[in-house]
Tab-separated table of C-alpha atoms in Angstrom:
chain	number	residue	atom	x	y	z
F	1	MET	CA	-0.026	-0.040	0.243
F	2	ARG	CA	1.039	3.393	-0.739
F	3	GLU	CA	2.525	6.109	1.605
F	4	ASN	CA	0.196	8.208	2.401
F	5	ALA	CA	0.635	11.479	4.949
F	6	ARG	CA	-0.993	10.561	8.096
F	7	VAL	CA	-4.156	12.668	9.281
F	8	THR	CA	-4.265	14.422	12.631
F	9	SER	CA	-7.172	14.855	14.706
F	10	ASP	CA	-6.890	18.448	14.426
F	11	SER	CA	-6.662	18.635	10.016
F	12	SER	CA	-8.572	15.769	9.012
F	13	GLY	CA	-10.561	17.191	6.660
F	14	ASP	CA	-9.477	15.520	3.514
F	15	TYR	CA	-11.927	12.296	2.903
F	16	GLN	CA	-9.563	10.909	1.032
F	17	GLU	CA	-6.649	11.262	2.904
F	18	LEU	CA	-9.070	9.573	6.082
F	19	VAL	CA	-9.887	6.862	3.774
F	20	ASP	CA	-6.018	6.072	2.706
F	21	GLU	CA	-5.149	6.027	6.400
F	22	ILE	CA	-7.415	3.157	6.779
F	23	SER	CA	-6.466	1.846	4.028
F	24	GLU	CA	-2.589	2.068	5.363
F	25	LEU	CA	-3.750	0.497	8.686
F	26	LEU	CA	-5.340	-2.837	7.242
F	27	GLY	CA	-2.945	-3.534	3.865
F	28	ALA	CA	-6.428	-3.302	1.763
F	29	PRO	CA	-8.025	-0.667	-0.440
F	30	ALA	CA	-10.674	0.956	1.215
F	31	THR	CA	-14.178	2.867	0.198
F	32	LEU	CA	-15.983	5.297	1.758
F	33	GLU	CA	-19.441	5.693	0.795
F	34	ASN	CA	-22.324	7.247	3.212
F	35	ARG	CA	-25.848	5.963	4.378
F	36	ASP	CA	-27.528	5.868	1.065
F	37	PHE	CA	-24.454	3.841	-0.455
F	38	GLU	CA	-23.327	7.179	-2.417
F	39	LEU	CA	-19.370	6.821	-3.164
F	40	ILE	CA	-17.607	9.625	-1.079
F	41	ALA	CA	-13.679	8.409	-2.008
F	42	PHE	CA	-11.521	5.085	-2.422
F	43	GLY	CA	-8.343	3.668	-1.854
F	44	ALA	CA	-5.481	2.935	-4.912
F	45	TYR	CA	-5.038	-0.537	-5.951
F	46	ASP	CA	-1.596	-0.824	-5.799
F	47	GLY	CA	-1.453	-4.811	-6.310
F	48	GLU	CA	-1.665	-6.517	-9.476
F	49	GLY	CA	-3.996	-9.360	-8.530
F	50	ASP	CA	-6.280	-6.527	-7.694
F	51	LEU	CA	-6.559	-5.377	-10.940
F	52	ASP	CA	-7.102	-9.550	-12.387
F	53	PRO	CA	-10.540	-9.238	-14.168
F	54	SER	CA	-11.023	-12.498	-12.944
F	55	ALA	CA	-11.243	-11.117	-9.018
F	56	LEU	CA	-12.798	-7.807	-9.768
F	57	ASP	CA	-16.351	-7.975	-7.835
F	58	PRO	CA	-18.597	-6.684	-9.686
F	59	VAL	CA	-20.394	-4.846	-6.635
F	60	ARG	CA	-17.361	-2.984	-6.079
F	61	THR	CA	-16.670	-2.261	-9.722
F	62	ARG	CA	-20.045	-0.753	-10.305
F	63	SER	CA	-19.906	1.041	-6.706
F	64	ILE	CA	-16.709	3.198	-8.264
F	65	LEU	CA	-17.499	3.668	-11.717
F	66	THR	CA	-21.200	5.099	-10.698
F	67	ARG	CA	-20.655	6.202	-7.324
F	68	ARG	CA	-23.489	4.600	-5.736
F	69	SER	CA	-24.802	0.854	-5.760
F	70	THR	CA	-28.284	-0.223	-6.300
F	71	ALA	CA	-31.533	-0.348	-4.114
F	72	ALA	CA	-31.221	-4.310	-3.918
F	73	ILE	CA	-27.572	-4.198	-2.907
F	74	ARG	CA	-28.269	-1.662	-0.256
F	75	THR	CA	-31.098	-4.022	1.088
F	76	TRP	CA	-28.760	-6.919	0.742
F	77	PHE	CA	-25.693	-5.545	2.756
F	78	GLU	CA	-28.312	-3.588	5.199
F	79	GLY	CA	-29.737	-7.007	5.902
F	80	PHE	CA	-26.314	-8.048	7.646
F	81	GLY	CA	-27.304	-5.757	10.619
F	82	ILE	CA	-24.425	-2.849	9.302
F	83	THR	CA	-26.763	0.503	10.035
F	84	ARG	CA	-26.823	-0.936	13.898
F	85	ALA	CA	-23.279	-1.999	14.517
F	86	THR	CA	-20.852	0.035	16.459
F	87	GLY	CA	-17.801	-2.244	15.455
F	88	PRO	CA	-16.222	-3.905	12.710
F	89	VAL	CA	-18.927	-6.306	10.359
F	90	ARG	CA	-17.697	-8.804	7.863
F	91	ILE	CA	-19.687	-10.403	5.406
F	92	PRO	CA	-18.778	-13.362	3.602
F	93	PRO	CA	-18.960	-13.683	0.140
F	94	THR	CA	-21.619	-14.565	-2.211
F	95	PRO	CA	-21.356	-15.221	-5.525
F	96	GLU	CA	-24.900	-15.075	-6.928
F	97	ALA	CA	-25.501	-11.895	-5.709
F	98	GLY	CA	-22.828	-10.353	-7.365
F	99	VAL	CA	-20.684	-10.166	-4.306
F	100	TYR	CA	-17.590	-12.830	-5.023
F	101	ARG	CA	-15.657	-11.367	-2.629
F	102	GLY	CA	-15.785	-11.056	1.062
F	103	ARG	CA	-16.513	-7.952	3.167
F	104	ILE	CA	-15.783	-5.469	6.005
F	105	CYS	CA	-17.864	-3.295	6.666
F	106	LEU	CA	-16.699	-0.115	9.454
F	107	PRO	CA	-19.594	1.937	10.359
F	108	VAL	CA	-19.113	5.135	10.418
F	109	ARG	CA	-20.844	6.809	13.218
F	110	HIS	CA	-21.518	10.002	15.273
F	111	ARG	CA	-23.034	10.452	18.366
F	112	GLY	CA	-24.560	6.890	18.187
F	113	VAL	CA	-25.692	8.117	14.748
F	114	VAL	CA	-24.700	6.135	11.447
F	115	LEU	CA	-23.763	8.088	8.695
F	116	GLY	CA	-21.613	6.044	6.245
F	117	TYR	CA	-19.942	2.771	5.665
F	118	VAL	CA	-15.990	2.067	4.814
F	119	TRP	CA	-15.783	-0.838	3.004
F	120	LEU	CA	-12.489	-3.192	2.528
F	121	LEU	CA	-12.192	-6.485	1.099
F	122	ASP	CA	-11.330	-9.744	3.277
F	123	ASP	CA	-10.033	-12.125	1.123
F	124	ASP	CA	-7.188	-12.815	3.715
F	125	ASP	CA	-7.232	-15.140	6.752
F	126	PRO	CA	-7.062	-14.737	9.811
F	127	GLY	CA	-7.346	-10.758	7.811
F	128	PRO	CA	-6.227	-7.517	9.921
F	129	SER	CA	-5.870	-8.177	13.851
F	130	ALA	CA	-8.022	-7.063	16.611
F	131	PRO	CA	-5.478	-3.813	17.554
F	132	GLN	CA	-5.527	-2.947	13.514
F	133	LEU	CA	-9.630	-3.260	13.233
F	134	ASP	CA	-9.765	-1.047	16.563
F	135	ALA	CA	-7.234	1.882	15.156
F	136	ALA	CA	-9.269	1.850	11.894
F	137	MET	CA	-12.590	2.526	13.950
F	138	GLN	CA	-10.885	5.455	15.759
F	139	VAL	CA	-10.213	6.883	11.503
F	140	ALA	CA	-13.754	5.686	10.922
F	141	ALA	CA	-14.540	8.141	14.150
F	142	ARG	CA	-12.925	11.157	12.856
F	143	ILE	CA	-14.744	10.230	9.348
F	144	GLY	CA	-18.063	10.863	11.348
F	145	ALA	CA	-17.586	13.806	13.048
F	146	LEU	CA	-16.246	15.146	9.466
F	147	LEU	CA	-19.581	14.264	8.026
F	148	ALA	CA	-21.820	15.468	10.791
F	149	ASP	CA	-19.809	18.995	10.551
F	150	GLU	CA	-20.560	19.359	6.781
F	151	ALA	CA	-24.231	17.791	7.510
F	152	GLN	CA	-24.599	20.933	9.745
F	153	ALA	CA	-23.072	23.593	7.874
F	154	GLY	CA	-23.387	22.284	4.223
F	155	ALA	CA	-25.906	24.688	3.505
F	156	ASP	CA	-24.585	27.577	5.439
F	157	LEU	CA	-21.300	27.689	3.546
F	158	THR	CA	-22.834	26.743	0.154
F	159	ARG	CA	-24.848	30.336	0.790
F	160	GLU	CA	-22.028	32.235	1.796
F	161	LEU	CA	-20.022	31.397	-1.060
F	162	ARG	CA	-22.827	32.480	-3.362
F	163	ALA	CA	-22.760	35.622	-1.648
F	164	VAL	CA	-18.927	35.819	-1.922
F	165	LEU	CA	-19.256	35.341	-6.066
F	166	THR	CA	-22.433	37.323	-6.373
F	167	ALA	CA	-22.171	40.354	-4.093
F	168	GLU	CA	-21.263	43.772	-5.703
F	169	ARG	CA	-17.172	44.991	-4.667
F	170	GLY	CA	-16.806	46.813	-1.739
F	171	TRP	CA	-18.113	46.526	1.513
F	172	GLN	CA	-20.796	43.837	0.682
F	173	ARG	CA	-17.917	41.359	-0.659
F	174	ASP	CA	-15.958	42.621	2.327
F	175	MET	CA	-18.945	41.369	5.014
F	176	ALA	CA	-19.417	38.185	2.431
F	177	VAL	CA	-15.653	37.122	2.627
F	178	ALA	CA	-15.841	37.478	6.479
F	179	ALA	CA	-18.953	35.525	6.569
F	180	LEU	CA	-17.540	32.897	4.891
F	181	ARG	CA	-13.957	32.857	6.632
F	182	THR	CA	-15.492	32.527	10.068
F	183	ALA	CA	-18.382	29.714	8.794
F	184	LEU	CA	-14.762	27.686	7.490
F	185	GLY	CA	-12.667	28.720	10.968
F	186	PRO	CA	-8.775	28.071	10.371
F	187	ARG	CA	-9.715	26.341	6.890
F	188	GLY	CA	-10.227	29.882	5.534
F	189	ASP	CA	-6.506	30.817	5.998
F	190	GLY	CA	-5.352	28.259	4.053
F	191	PRO	CA	-4.279	28.168	-0.179
F	192	HIS	CA	-7.712	27.633	-1.984
F	193	THR	CA	-8.658	27.979	-5.980
F	194	VAL	CA	-12.310	27.807	-7.295
F	195	VAL	CA	-13.681	25.503	-10.209
F	196	CYS	CA	-16.210	26.647	-12.442
F	197	VAL	CA	-18.426	23.877	-14.007
F	198	ALA	CA	-20.344	25.320	-16.892
F	199	PRO	CA	-23.462	25.274	-18.596
F	200	TRP	CA	-24.539	23.099	-15.055
F	201	PRO	CA	-27.232	21.002	-16.576
F	202	SER	CA	-29.930	21.439	-14.420
F	203	ALA	CA	-31.554	25.193	-14.173
F	204	ASP	CA	-32.715	24.784	-10.221
F	205	PRO	CA	-30.277	26.985	-8.018
F	206	ASP	CA	-30.443	24.089	-5.536
F	207	ASP	CA	-30.035	21.349	-7.694
F	208	ALA	CA	-25.560	20.967	-6.629
F	209	PRO	CA	-24.067	17.958	-5.350
F	210	SER	CA	-23.003	17.297	-1.616
F	211	ALA	CA	-19.393	18.578	-1.025
F	212	ARG	CA	-18.636	15.630	0.836
F	213	THR	CA	-18.959	14.122	-2.443
F	214	VAL	CA	-16.416	16.130	-4.330
F	215	PRO	CA	-12.505	15.445	-3.578
F	216	HIS	CA	-10.628	18.656	-1.867
F	217	ALA	CA	-13.885	20.571	-2.145
F	218	THR	CA	-14.712	22.814	1.125
F	219	ALA	CA	-18.043	23.982	-0.447
F	220	LEU	CA	-20.706	24.279	-3.320
F	221	CYS	CA	-23.178	26.102	-5.045
F	222	THR	CA	-24.724	27.806	-8.384
F	223	VAL	CA	-24.281	30.473	-9.940
F	224	PRO	CA	-26.118	32.221	-12.601
F	225	TRP	CA	-24.445	31.259	-16.217
F	226	GLY	CA	-24.795	33.584	-19.309
F	227	ALA	CA	-28.786	33.147	-19.689
F	228	ALA	CA	-31.084	34.272	-16.923
F	229	ASP	CA	-32.001	30.689	-17.018
F	230	GLN	CA	-28.561	28.877	-17.134
F	231	GLN	CA	-26.617	28.299	-14.311
F	232	CYS	CA	-22.912	27.016	-13.671
F	233	LEU	CA	-21.595	25.496	-10.906
F	234	ALA	CA	-19.066	26.865	-8.864
F	235	VAL	CA	-16.911	24.402	-6.137
F	236	LEU	CA	-14.541	25.867	-3.571
F	237	VAL	CA	-11.164	23.437	-3.045
F	238	ARG	CA	-8.911	23.565	-0.532
F	239	LEU	CA	-5.312	22.867	-1.606
F	240	ARG	CA	-2.096	21.790	0.484
F	241	SER	CA	0.191	24.306	-1.516
F	242	THR	CA	-0.644	27.297	-4.042
F	243	ASP	CA	2.038	25.244	-6.056
F	244	VAL	CA	0.270	22.013	-6.489
F	245	GLY	CA	-3.155	22.553	-8.412
F	246	THR	CA	-3.747	18.465	-8.902
F	247	PRO	CA	-6.788	18.218	-6.205
F	248	ALA	CA	-8.213	21.184	-8.481
F	249	ALA	CA	-8.012	18.725	-11.158
F	250	SER	CA	-9.522	15.917	-9.463
F	251	ALA	CA	-12.550	18.113	-8.200
F	252	ALA	CA	-13.078	18.916	-11.488
F	253	ALA	CA	-13.003	15.198	-13.040
F	254	ARG	CA	-14.975	13.967	-10.661
F	255	VAL	CA	-17.907	16.833	-11.016
F	256	LEU	CA	-17.616	16.326	-15.246
F	257	GLY	CA	-17.569	12.719	-14.791
F	258	ASP	CA	-21.160	12.529	-12.979
F	259	VAL	CA	-22.595	15.184	-15.552
F	260	ARG	CA	-20.287	14.184	-18.868
F	261	GLY	CA	-19.845	10.211	-18.060
F	262	PRO	CA	-17.104	8.332	-16.236
F	263	GLY	CA	-15.065	8.717	-19.467
F	264	VAL	CA	-14.389	12.208	-19.180
F	265	ARG	CA	-12.330	11.851	-15.903
F	266	ALA	CA	-9.527	10.514	-17.442
F	267	ALA	CA	-9.348	13.274	-20.132
F	268	ALA	CA	-9.885	16.249	-17.640
F	269	GLN	CA	-6.439	15.071	-15.734
F	270	ALA	CA	-4.204	14.424	-19.287
F	271	PRO	CA	-1.194	16.293	-19.398
F	272	GLY	CA	-2.279	17.942	-22.477
F	273	ASN	CA	-5.317	19.514	-20.937
F	274	THR	CA	-2.276	21.768	-18.287
F	275	ARG	CA	-0.363	22.930	-21.478
F	276	GLY	CA	0.694	26.769	-21.722
F	277	PRO	CA	-0.090	28.670	-24.236
F	278	GLY	CA	3.042	28.564	-26.442
F	279	ALA	CA	1.867	25.268	-27.560
F	280	SER	CA	0.837	24.625	-31.401
F	281	THR	CA	-2.750	24.675	-31.848
F	282	ALA	CA	-2.485	21.563	-33.970
F	283	ALA	CA	-0.339	19.899	-31.155
F	284	GLN	CA	-3.226	20.795	-28.839
F	285	VAL	CA	-6.299	19.893	-30.412
F	286	PRO	CA	-7.407	16.192	-29.654
F	287	SER	CA	-6.593	14.084	-32.811
F	288	ASN	CA	-10.556	13.570	-33.045
F	289	THR	CA	-10.877	17.043	-33.816
F	290	ARG	CA	-8.655	17.390	-36.040
F	291	GLY	CA	-8.875	18.257	-39.948
F	292	PRO	CA	-7.682	15.600	-42.237
F	293	GLY	CA	-4.801	18.011	-43.096
F	294	ALA	CA	-3.555	18.432	-39.065
F	295	SER	CA	-0.992	15.950	-39.942
F	296	THR	CA	0.411	17.631	-42.476
F	297	ALA	CA	0.761	20.492	-40.959
F	298	ALA	CA	2.479	19.188	-37.994
F	299	GLN	CA	5.541	18.053	-40.984
F	300	VAL	CA	6.390	21.052	-42.466
F	301	PRO	CA	9.616	21.257	-42.703
F	302	SER	CA	11.882	23.617	-40.338
F	303	ASN	CA	13.003	25.526	-43.837
F	304	THR	CA	9.581	26.957	-44.243
F	305	ARG	CA	9.076	28.855	-41.449
F	306	GLY	CA	9.839	32.297	-40.203
F	307	PRO	CA	9.694	35.789	-41.884
F	308	GLU	CA	11.886	34.383	-44.929
F	309	ALA	CA	9.250	31.899	-45.666
F	310	ARG	CA	6.187	33.926	-44.923
F	311	ALA	CA	7.060	36.569	-47.256
F	312	ALA	CA	8.072	33.678	-50.128
F	313	SER	CA	4.934	31.533	-49.473
F	314	ARG	CA	2.530	34.671	-50.296
F	315	PRO	CA	2.856	36.552	-53.539
F	316	PRO	CA	1.956	40.359	-54.724
F	317	ALA	CA	-1.327	41.524	-54.203
F	318	ASN	CA	-1.886	41.522	-57.648
F	319	GLY	CA	-0.476	37.785	-58.443
F	320	ARG	CA	-2.768	36.506	-55.130
F	321	ASN	CA	-5.730	35.178	-57.290
F	322	ALA	CA	-3.865	33.752	-60.156
F	323	GLY	CA	-3.494	29.972	-60.116
F	324	ALA	CA	-0.668	27.762	-61.754
F	325	GLY	CA	-1.082	30.156	-65.057
F	326	GLY	CA	-1.825	32.651	-63.760
F	327	THR	CA	-5.510	32.465	-65.082
F	328	SER	CA	-7.869	31.485	-62.514
F	329	GLN	CA	-10.492	33.658	-61.347
F	330	PRO	CA	-12.746	33.831	-58.329
F	331	SER	CA	-16.497	31.866	-58.427
F	332	SER	CA	-19.061	33.900	-57.683
F	333	ALA	CA	-20.532	30.634	-55.790
F	334	GLY	CA	-17.945	29.489	-53.674
F	335	GLY	CA	-15.913	32.668	-53.058
F	336	THR	CA	-12.995	30.406	-54.446
F	337	PRO	CA	-10.832	29.981	-57.300
F	338	THR	CA	-12.589	28.135	-60.497
F	339	ALA	CA	-9.227	26.893	-61.366
F	340	ASN	CA	-9.377	22.598	-60.713
F	341	THR	CA	-6.228	22.665	-58.322
F	342	THR	CA	-7.795	20.439	-56.116
F	343	SER	CA	-7.023	17.469	-58.243
F	344	ARG	CA	-3.445	18.419	-57.757
F	345	PRO	CA	-1.203	16.395	-56.126
F	346	PRO	CA	0.984	18.180	-53.549
F	347	THR	CA	4.481	18.375	-54.252
F	348	ASP	CA	5.553	16.260	-51.797
F	349	GLY	CA	4.004	13.620	-52.818
F	350	ARG	CA	1.264	12.964	-49.563
F	351	THR	CA	-2.035	12.274	-50.521
F	352	PRO	CA	-4.080	15.424	-51.128
F	353	PRO	CA	-6.255	16.358	-48.006
F	354	ALA	CA	-10.053	16.257	-48.029
F	355	SER	CA	-11.349	19.511	-49.117
F	356	ASN	CA	-13.825	19.757	-46.783
F	357	ALA	CA	-11.994	20.144	-43.645
F	358	SER	CA	-13.482	22.126	-40.662
F	359	ARG	CA	-11.717	23.285	-37.189
F	360	PRO	CA	-13.096	22.260	-34.498
F	361	PRO	CA	-16.949	23.210	-33.333
F	362	ARG	CA	-17.558	24.954	-30.201
F	363	GLU	CA	-18.019	22.748	-27.031
F	364	THR	CA	-21.060	22.169	-26.108
F	365	ALA	CA	-21.002	19.905	-22.580
F	366	PRO	CA	-20.130	20.874	-19.719
F	367	VAL	CA	-16.548	21.902	-19.188
F	368	ALA	CA	-14.442	23.101	-16.120
F	369	GLY	CA	-12.519	26.113	-15.508
F	370	ILE	CA	-9.610	26.638	-12.634
F	371	GLY	CA	-8.556	30.104	-11.466
F	372	THR	CA	-4.841	30.640	-9.772
F	373	PRO	CA	-4.820	29.079	-6.129
F	374	ARG	CA	-4.481	31.929	-3.865
F	375	THR	CA	-3.922	31.662	0.278
F	376	GLY	CA	-6.700	32.812	2.422
F	377	LEU	CA	-9.994	34.302	0.870
F	378	THR	CA	-9.535	38.033	0.201
F	379	ASP	CA	-9.483	37.722	-3.583
F	380	LEU	CA	-11.287	34.698	-3.634
F	381	ALA	CA	-13.919	36.762	-6.287
F	382	THR	CA	-10.947	37.167	-8.663
F	383	THR	CA	-9.717	33.900	-8.660
F	384	TRP	CA	-13.951	33.064	-9.281
F	385	GLN	CA	-13.238	35.360	-12.256
F	386	GLU	CA	-10.195	33.464	-14.064
F	387	ALA	CA	-11.993	30.267	-13.460
F	388	THR	CA	-14.834	31.274	-15.186
F	389	ALA	CA	-12.852	32.735	-18.213
F	390	ALA	CA	-11.534	29.908	-18.016
F	391	ALA	CA	-14.346	27.858	-18.635
F	392	ARG	CA	-15.499	30.201	-21.442
F	393	ALA	CA	-12.375	29.934	-23.148
F	394	ALA	CA	-12.848	25.382	-22.712
F	395	LEU	CA	-16.488	26.395	-24.738
F	396	ALA	CA	-14.803	28.188	-27.405
F	397	GLU	CA	-11.995	26.461	-28.479
F	398	PRO	CA	-12.501	22.692	-27.582
F	399	ARG	CA	-8.514	22.151	-27.091
F	400	PHE	CA	-8.794	23.267	-23.782
F	401	ALA	CA	-11.583	21.018	-23.223
F	402	PRO	CA	-13.036	19.597	-20.746
F	403	VAL	CA	-10.691	20.939	-18.301
F	404	ALA	CA	-8.891	24.488	-18.750
F	405	ASP	CA	-6.487	25.883	-16.271
F	406	TRP	CA	-6.867	29.992	-16.156
F	407	SER	CA	-2.946	30.077	-16.301
F	408	HIS	CA	-2.919	28.225	-19.702
F	409	ILE	CA	-5.491	30.019	-22.273
F	410	GLY	CA	-3.152	32.598	-23.641
F	411	PRO	CA	-4.790	35.183	-25.258
F	412	TYR	CA	-8.636	34.213	-23.953
F	413	ARG	CA	-7.242	35.879	-20.401
F	414	LEU	CA	-7.702	39.652	-21.957
F	415	LEU	CA	-10.356	38.517	-24.326
F	416	THR	CA	-12.817	36.949	-21.569
F	417	SER	CA	-12.252	40.176	-19.087
F	418	LEU	CA	-13.811	42.286	-22.025
F	419	PRO	CA	-18.070	42.603	-21.400
F	420	PRO	CA	-19.983	39.780	-23.103
F	421	ASP	CA	-22.184	42.528	-24.865
F	422	SER	CA	-19.171	44.520	-26.244
F	423	PRO	CA	-19.740	45.116	-29.926
F	424	HIS	CA	-16.853	43.679	-32.326
F	425	ASP	CA	-14.663	46.112	-34.317
F	426	PRO	CA	-16.316	47.641	-37.124
F	427	ALA	CA	-12.899	46.769	-39.236
F	428	VAL	CA	-13.697	43.432	-38.494
F	429	ALA	CA	-17.540	42.913	-37.935
F	430	PRO	CA	-18.369	42.232	-41.881
F	431	LEU	CA	-16.402	39.292	-41.360
F	432	LEU	CA	-18.147	38.322	-39.124
F	433	SER	CA	-21.564	37.456	-40.591
F	434	PRO	CA	-22.601	34.265	-41.607
F	435	THR	CA	-22.461	34.961	-44.868
F	436	HIS	CA	-18.154	35.190	-44.930
F	437	HIS	CA	-17.923	32.465	-42.742
F	438	GLU	CA	-15.397	30.538	-44.012
F	439	LEU	CA	-13.536	33.666	-44.814
F	440	ALA	CA	-13.595	33.878	-41.228
F	441	ARG	CA	-12.407	30.537	-40.503
F	442	THR	CA	-9.661	30.915	-43.106
F	443	ALA	CA	-8.735	33.860	-41.928
F	444	GLU	CA	-8.033	32.342	-38.358
F	445	ALA	CA	-6.532	29.416	-39.336
F	446	TYR	CA	-3.866	31.348	-41.097
F	447	LEU	CA	-3.173	33.479	-38.155
F	448	ASP	CA	-3.078	30.445	-36.010
F	449	CYS	CA	-0.468	29.067	-38.752
F	450	ALA	CA	1.932	31.985	-38.288
F	451	GLY	CA	0.992	33.054	-41.404
F	452	GLN	CA	2.562	30.190	-42.797
F	453	ALA	CA	0.498	29.648	-46.119
F	454	GLY	CA	1.714	25.863	-46.161
F	455	ARG	CA	0.631	25.355	-43.030
F	456	THR	CA	-2.780	26.594	-43.508
F	457	ALA	CA	-3.692	25.430	-46.359
F	458	ALA	CA	-2.720	21.957	-45.437
F	459	GLU	CA	-5.225	22.512	-42.083
F	460	LEU	CA	-8.090	23.626	-44.405
F	461	GLY	CA	-7.739	21.246	-46.744
F	462	ILE	CA	-7.171	23.924	-49.571
F	463	HIS	CA	-5.099	24.766	-52.532
F	464	ARG	CA	-2.346	27.535	-51.451
F	465	GLN	CA	-3.810	29.807	-54.505
F	466	THR	CA	-7.406	29.084	-52.867
F	467	LEU	CA	-5.896	30.332	-49.881
F	468	TYR	CA	-4.327	33.613	-51.094
F	469	TYR	CA	-7.847	34.305	-53.118
F	470	ARG	CA	-9.811	34.226	-49.192
F	471	LEU	CA	-7.447	36.318	-47.884
F	472	SER	CA	-7.576	39.028	-50.312
F	473	ARG	CA	-11.109	38.961	-49.896
F	474	VAL	CA	-10.206	38.987	-45.835
F	475	GLU	CA	-8.101	42.142	-46.941
F	476	GLN	CA	-11.117	43.654	-49.419
F	477	LEU	CA	-13.434	43.468	-46.350
F	478	THR	CA	-11.886	44.467	-43.602
F	479	GLY	CA	-9.814	46.884	-44.729
F	480	LEU	CA	-6.550	45.401	-43.065
F	481	ASP	CA	-3.400	44.892	-44.859
F	482	LEU	CA	-2.380	40.832	-43.574
F	483	ASP	CA	1.214	42.054	-43.844
F	484	ASP	CA	0.896	44.616	-41.169
F	485	GLY	CA	1.796	43.165	-37.652
F	486	GLU	CA	-0.998	45.524	-35.828
F	487	ASP	CA	-3.763	44.468	-38.495
F	488	ARG	CA	-2.542	41.040	-38.001
F	489	LEU	CA	-3.097	41.342	-34.091
F	490	LEU	CA	-6.626	43.082	-34.549
F	491	LEU	CA	-7.820	40.494	-36.918
F	492	HIS	CA	-7.030	37.526	-34.727
F	493	MET	CA	-7.984	38.640	-31.338
F	494	ALA	CA	-11.217	39.769	-33.093
F	495	LEU	CA	-11.695	36.205	-34.654
F	496	LYS	CA	-10.865	34.587	-31.195
F	497	ARG	CA	-13.387	37.288	-29.158
F	498	ALA	CA	-15.873	35.975	-31.409
F	499	ARG	CA	-15.874	32.517	-30.220
F	500	LEU	CA	-16.522	33.531	-26.662
């Protein structure tokens, strides 16, 4: 069993650490469920034998994957008297009930009331000793005290967290922060961050999960999001250090796993979601959303990059519309040259990409944004603004989804600070009409590729002459010069802003 920092009685605010402590004491992975058999935390499987498919227990597997047990399983286990027990209860294996492996149940009680259960697989003979089980029951008692405290204060923390996140700047916010700090006690002075999950599937402002079912969560609440009938979920996450954001990613993955399915948890914690803004667009887009030309773009030789290559790749303005023979003309229907350029193989011998390649669509499923970790609660509202900005960026750019960290969203840190209803720049506004969607898409791809015509054409699946024609149309519509750095910056930021 892996080593874990032991939790003392004055810092037992982390269910996962307490479960890990029991696992370490008894030498077996433990799970913690509330009295309704909803999963709160579970220990890691470290032995290969535990992961042997022939040895997996269907009931335990379902509990971990779905975070709850069926009513029939609950009734079956309660038949062994666990609701009345004050000490460990051994339950024998019963294959016909789907319980392939024996159990040890440690009732979690507080002041005589059962609040949950700690479960361990019991395959060894003779199994844990009496002193080991006594020590584990002491940890279970600490879990019971924590469950009781959170059950009593949970509603108040929800109200006070919402008050902090929605209060106007000034004395109202200061009072809300003071109230939340008082409710949290010493925990309020530690490092925290905030996770924003948006859009939240339910429009009911009171429809939020319990904080005890989300790892490292101190408080949860729903907050209005966008349209009047939409909500987002705010999760106040406690950290061990402002330098380690793993607890926030775990909390985001747990919540997203509930609303998007268990499969999203691995993606939410994958290294690719923590790349910095310097990573290339093609590298960050998941393989199932990249256009057919992405692999071509990724293999552009290094000697085609740089200012000299850009100048060479873009012919003079009077030559942009020319095809191989300089005679192609724009098509009135498609906005591209009529020369049959798509049938010409690329010069490197690779199969030409499909002409209907498209950039990733806007994300529609719920995503999560994480703010910058800070110590104390004074700047909690700022952290929340960052978390909502990161969530907006993840909805706009699928390469950031399903979990975006504010420090990794690049220019969207600036763009999300603009008022949502602010008008588009007048020079770029004509390009943003539905009529010119393809031109806008082309311009954004060209700027994402740092003005490299070869990469852009490959990503879009079009011929270079088609690209040159579209870029000239962009310049005509906007009055911007794509060879001018400031004009490029304005156009690029305006196109990114339009995604929000």
